Coordinates of C-alpha atoms in Angstrom, one line a residue:
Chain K
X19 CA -53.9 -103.0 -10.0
X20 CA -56.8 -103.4 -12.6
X21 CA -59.7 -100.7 -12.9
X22 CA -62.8 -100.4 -15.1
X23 CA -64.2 -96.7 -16.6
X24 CA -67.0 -97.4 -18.2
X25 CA -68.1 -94.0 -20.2
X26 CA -71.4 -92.6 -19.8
X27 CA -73.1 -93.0 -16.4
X28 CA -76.4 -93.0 -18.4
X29 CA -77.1 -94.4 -21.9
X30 CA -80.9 -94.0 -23.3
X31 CA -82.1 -95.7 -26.6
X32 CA -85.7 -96.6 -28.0
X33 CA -87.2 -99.9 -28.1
X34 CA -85.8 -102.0 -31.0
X35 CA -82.3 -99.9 -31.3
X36 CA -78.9 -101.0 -31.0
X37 CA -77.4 -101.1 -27.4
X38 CA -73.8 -100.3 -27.2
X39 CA -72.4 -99.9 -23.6
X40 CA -68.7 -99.2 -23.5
X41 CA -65.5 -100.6 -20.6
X42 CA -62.3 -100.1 -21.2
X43 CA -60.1 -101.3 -18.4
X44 CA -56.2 -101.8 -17.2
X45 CA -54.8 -104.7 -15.8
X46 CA -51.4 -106.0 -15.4
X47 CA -52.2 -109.7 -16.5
X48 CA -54.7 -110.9 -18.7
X49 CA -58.2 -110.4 -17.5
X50 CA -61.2 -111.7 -17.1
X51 CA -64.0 -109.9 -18.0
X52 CA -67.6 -109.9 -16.9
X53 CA -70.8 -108.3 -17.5
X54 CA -73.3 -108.1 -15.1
X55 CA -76.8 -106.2 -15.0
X56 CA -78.7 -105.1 -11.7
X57 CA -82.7 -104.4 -12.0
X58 CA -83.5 -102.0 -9.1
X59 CA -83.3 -103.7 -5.8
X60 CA -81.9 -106.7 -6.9
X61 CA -79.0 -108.7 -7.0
X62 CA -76.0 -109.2 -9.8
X63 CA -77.1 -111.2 -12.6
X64 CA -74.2 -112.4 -14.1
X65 CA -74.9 -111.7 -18.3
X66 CA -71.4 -112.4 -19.8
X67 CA -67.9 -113.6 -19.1
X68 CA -64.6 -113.8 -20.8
X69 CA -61.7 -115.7 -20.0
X70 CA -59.7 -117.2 -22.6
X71 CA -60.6 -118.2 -26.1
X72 CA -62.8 -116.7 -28.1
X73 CA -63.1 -112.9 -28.3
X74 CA -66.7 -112.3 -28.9
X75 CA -68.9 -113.8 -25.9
X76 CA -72.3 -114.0 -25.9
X77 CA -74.4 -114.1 -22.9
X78 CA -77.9 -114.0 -21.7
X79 CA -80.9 -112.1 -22.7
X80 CA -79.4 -111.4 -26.6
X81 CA -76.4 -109.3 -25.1
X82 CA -72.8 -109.8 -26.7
X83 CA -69.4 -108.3 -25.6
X84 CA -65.9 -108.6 -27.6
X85 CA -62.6 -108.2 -26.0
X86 CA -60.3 -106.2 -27.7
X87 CA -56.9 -106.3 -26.0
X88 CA -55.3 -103.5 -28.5
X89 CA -57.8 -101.2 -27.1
X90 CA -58.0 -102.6 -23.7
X91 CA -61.9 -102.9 -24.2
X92 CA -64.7 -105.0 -23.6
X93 CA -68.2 -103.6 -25.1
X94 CA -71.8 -104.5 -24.3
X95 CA -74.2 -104.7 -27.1
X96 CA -77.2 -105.6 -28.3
X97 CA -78.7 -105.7 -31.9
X98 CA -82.5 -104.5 -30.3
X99 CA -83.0 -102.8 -27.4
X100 CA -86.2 -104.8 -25.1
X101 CA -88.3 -103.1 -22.7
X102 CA -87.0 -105.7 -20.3
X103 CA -83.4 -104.2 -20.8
X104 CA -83.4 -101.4 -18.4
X105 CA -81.4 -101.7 -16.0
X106 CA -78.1 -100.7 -14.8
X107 CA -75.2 -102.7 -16.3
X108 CA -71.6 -103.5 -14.8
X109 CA -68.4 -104.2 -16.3
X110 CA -66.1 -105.8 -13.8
X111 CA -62.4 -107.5 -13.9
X112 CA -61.2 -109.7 -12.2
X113 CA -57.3 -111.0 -11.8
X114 CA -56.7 -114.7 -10.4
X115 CA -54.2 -114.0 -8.0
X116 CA -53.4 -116.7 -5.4
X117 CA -56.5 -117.9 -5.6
X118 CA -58.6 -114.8 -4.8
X119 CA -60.7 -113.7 -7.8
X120 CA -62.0 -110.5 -6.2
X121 CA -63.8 -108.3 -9.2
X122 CA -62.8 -104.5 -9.9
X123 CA -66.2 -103.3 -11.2
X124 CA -67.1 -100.0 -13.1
X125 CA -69.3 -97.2 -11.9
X126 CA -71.8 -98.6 -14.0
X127 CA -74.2 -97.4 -16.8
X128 CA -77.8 -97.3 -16.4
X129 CA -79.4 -98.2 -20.0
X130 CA -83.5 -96.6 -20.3
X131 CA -85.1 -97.8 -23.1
X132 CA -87.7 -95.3 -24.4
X133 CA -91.4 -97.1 -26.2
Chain L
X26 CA -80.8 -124.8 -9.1
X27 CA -79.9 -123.2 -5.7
X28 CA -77.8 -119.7 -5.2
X29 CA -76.1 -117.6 -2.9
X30 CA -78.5 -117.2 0.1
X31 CA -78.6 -114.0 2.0
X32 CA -80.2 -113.4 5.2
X33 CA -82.0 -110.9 6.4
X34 CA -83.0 -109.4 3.0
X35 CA -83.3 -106.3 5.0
X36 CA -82.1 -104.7 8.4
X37 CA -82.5 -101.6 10.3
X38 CA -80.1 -100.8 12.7
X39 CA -79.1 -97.4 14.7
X40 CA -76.2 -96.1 15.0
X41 CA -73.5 -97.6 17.6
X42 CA -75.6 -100.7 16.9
X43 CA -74.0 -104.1 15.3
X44 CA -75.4 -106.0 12.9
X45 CA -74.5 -109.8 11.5
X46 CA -75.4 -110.7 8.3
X47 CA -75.3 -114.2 7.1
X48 CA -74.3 -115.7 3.9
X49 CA -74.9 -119.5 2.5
X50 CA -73.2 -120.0 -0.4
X51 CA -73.9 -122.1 -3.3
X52 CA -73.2 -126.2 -2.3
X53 CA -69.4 -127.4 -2.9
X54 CA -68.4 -123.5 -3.3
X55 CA -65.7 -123.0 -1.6
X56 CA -64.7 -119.6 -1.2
X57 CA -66.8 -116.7 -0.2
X58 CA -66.3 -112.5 -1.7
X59 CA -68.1 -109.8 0.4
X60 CA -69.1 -106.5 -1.4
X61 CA -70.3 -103.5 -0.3
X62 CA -72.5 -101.5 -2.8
X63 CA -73.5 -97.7 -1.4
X64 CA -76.3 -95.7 -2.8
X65 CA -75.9 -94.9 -6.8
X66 CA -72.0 -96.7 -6.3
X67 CA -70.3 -99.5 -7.8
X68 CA -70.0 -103.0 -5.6
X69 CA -66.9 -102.3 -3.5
X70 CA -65.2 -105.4 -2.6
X71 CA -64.6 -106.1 1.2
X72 CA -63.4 -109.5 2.2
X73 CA -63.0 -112.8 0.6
X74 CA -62.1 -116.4 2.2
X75 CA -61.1 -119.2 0.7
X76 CA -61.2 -122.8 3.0
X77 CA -62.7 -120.9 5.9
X78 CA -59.1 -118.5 5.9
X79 CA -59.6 -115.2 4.8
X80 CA -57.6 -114.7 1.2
X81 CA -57.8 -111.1 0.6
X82 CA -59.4 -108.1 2.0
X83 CA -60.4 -105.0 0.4
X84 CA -61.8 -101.9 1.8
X85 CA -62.9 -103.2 5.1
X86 CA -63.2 -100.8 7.9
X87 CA -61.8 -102.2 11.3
X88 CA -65.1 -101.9 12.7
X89 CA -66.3 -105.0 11.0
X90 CA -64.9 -108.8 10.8
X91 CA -65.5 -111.4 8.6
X92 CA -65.4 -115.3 9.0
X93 CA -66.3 -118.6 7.3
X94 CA -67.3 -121.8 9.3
X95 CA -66.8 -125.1 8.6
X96 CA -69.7 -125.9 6.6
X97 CA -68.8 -122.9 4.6
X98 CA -71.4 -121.0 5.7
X99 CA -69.9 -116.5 6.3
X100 CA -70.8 -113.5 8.2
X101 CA -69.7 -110.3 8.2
X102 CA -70.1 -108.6 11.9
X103 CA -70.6 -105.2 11.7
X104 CA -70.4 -103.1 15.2
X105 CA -70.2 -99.4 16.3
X106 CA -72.7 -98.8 12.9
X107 CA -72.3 -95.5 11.4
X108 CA -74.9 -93.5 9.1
X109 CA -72.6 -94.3 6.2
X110 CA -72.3 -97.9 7.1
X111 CA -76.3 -98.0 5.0
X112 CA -75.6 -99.7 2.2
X113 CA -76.4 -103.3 -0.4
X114 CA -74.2 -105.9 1.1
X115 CA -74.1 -108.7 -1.7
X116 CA -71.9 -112.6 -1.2
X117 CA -70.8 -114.1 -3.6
X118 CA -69.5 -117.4 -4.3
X119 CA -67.4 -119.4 -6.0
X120 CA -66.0 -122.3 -6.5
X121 CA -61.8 -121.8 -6.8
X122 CA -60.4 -125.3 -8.9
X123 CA -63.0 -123.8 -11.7
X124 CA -62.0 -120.4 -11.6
X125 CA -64.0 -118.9 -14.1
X126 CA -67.0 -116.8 -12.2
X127 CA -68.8 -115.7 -8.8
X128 CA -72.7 -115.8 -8.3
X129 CA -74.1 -112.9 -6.3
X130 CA -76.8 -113.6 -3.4
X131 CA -79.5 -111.0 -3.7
X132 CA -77.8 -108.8 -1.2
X133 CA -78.8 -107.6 2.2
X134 CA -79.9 -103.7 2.3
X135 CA -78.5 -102.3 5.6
X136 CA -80.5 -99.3 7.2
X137 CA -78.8 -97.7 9.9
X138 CA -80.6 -94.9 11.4

């Protein structure tokens, strides 16, 4: 059975600093991998996947992930932190099994960015 | 483009009550997730159907069923509501020959009272 840990429940960085949001997770088969970010009382916004291919992803909004399967991880990050970035973030995986593609996701991490 | 549709946005329910909440998903999507997502949790994944047959379940209590309809339309039925039962309910869809993602509706944020 997959999981997602994603460490540190709360991450806080000033405007214009480096975002780094960290997942590790365990699967059986090869993943898929997915970012998503949640502003309060809304939805999941889907920022970045990976499937196959190419290790680095990039995604929405500046935000960049690279899977590393030696170190079963799969980190957010972003050069310069925004305003617009807080929010809480999830990393979720996801295993195509007989067609159900049900996602695993982290306890997620909510990012503050300080003026 | 259009998205997952969720409806109500909101309910308020007492306890012992049911509720239905209703799920459109994106056009041509054929299969349909239901998540659960408590207070300051992670989304917890419930049911899912494929072709209007359920494909997997998750951490569903008995209390509640699922179903798609023909025009792929789902709703999870939720009866004998508890306290606990308050909660984000989010769909998502997807479509399965692409296999690649799921988009979320904005969720429907259960109140039971």
């Amino acid at each position: 059975a997959q999981s997602v840990t994603q460490l540190g429940s709360h991450v806080s960085v000033s405007e214009g600093a480096l975002v780094l949001l960290r997942c590790n997770y365990s699967s059986s088969v090869p993943p898929y991998l997915f970012w998503y970010v949640q502003y309060p009382n809304q939805g999941l916004q889907l920022l970045l996947k990976y499937t196959t291919g190419a290790t680095l992803v990039k995604g929405i909004n500046g935000f960049e992930a690279e899977f590393k399967k030696s170190e079963t991880s799969f980190h957010l990050t972003k050069p310069s932190a925004h305003m617009s970035d807080a929010a809480e973030y999830f990393c979720a995986v996801s295993e195509y099994q007989g067609g159900s593609e049900k996602l695993v996701f982290g306890k997620g991490t909510k990012l503050t960015v300080n003026p | 483009a259009a998205g997952v549709i969720q409806s109500p946005r909101h309910l308020i329910k007492e306890k012992r009550e049911t509720a239905t909440l209703k799920c459109y998903p994106i056009p041509r999507h054929d299969t349909v997730y239901w998540y659960q997502q408590g207070p300051g949790q992670d989304p917890q994944f419930l049911i899912s159907f494929y072709e209007k047959m359920q494909s997997d379940k998750g951490s569903i209590p008995d209390r509640f069923s699922a179903q798609q309809f023909s025009d792929y339309h789902s709703e999870l039925n939720m009866s004998s509501l508890e306290l606990g039962d308050s909660a984000l309910y989010f769909c998502a869809s997807s479509l399965r020959e692409v296999n690649t993602e799921a988009f979320f509706g904005q969720g429907t944020r259960l109140t039971v009272v």
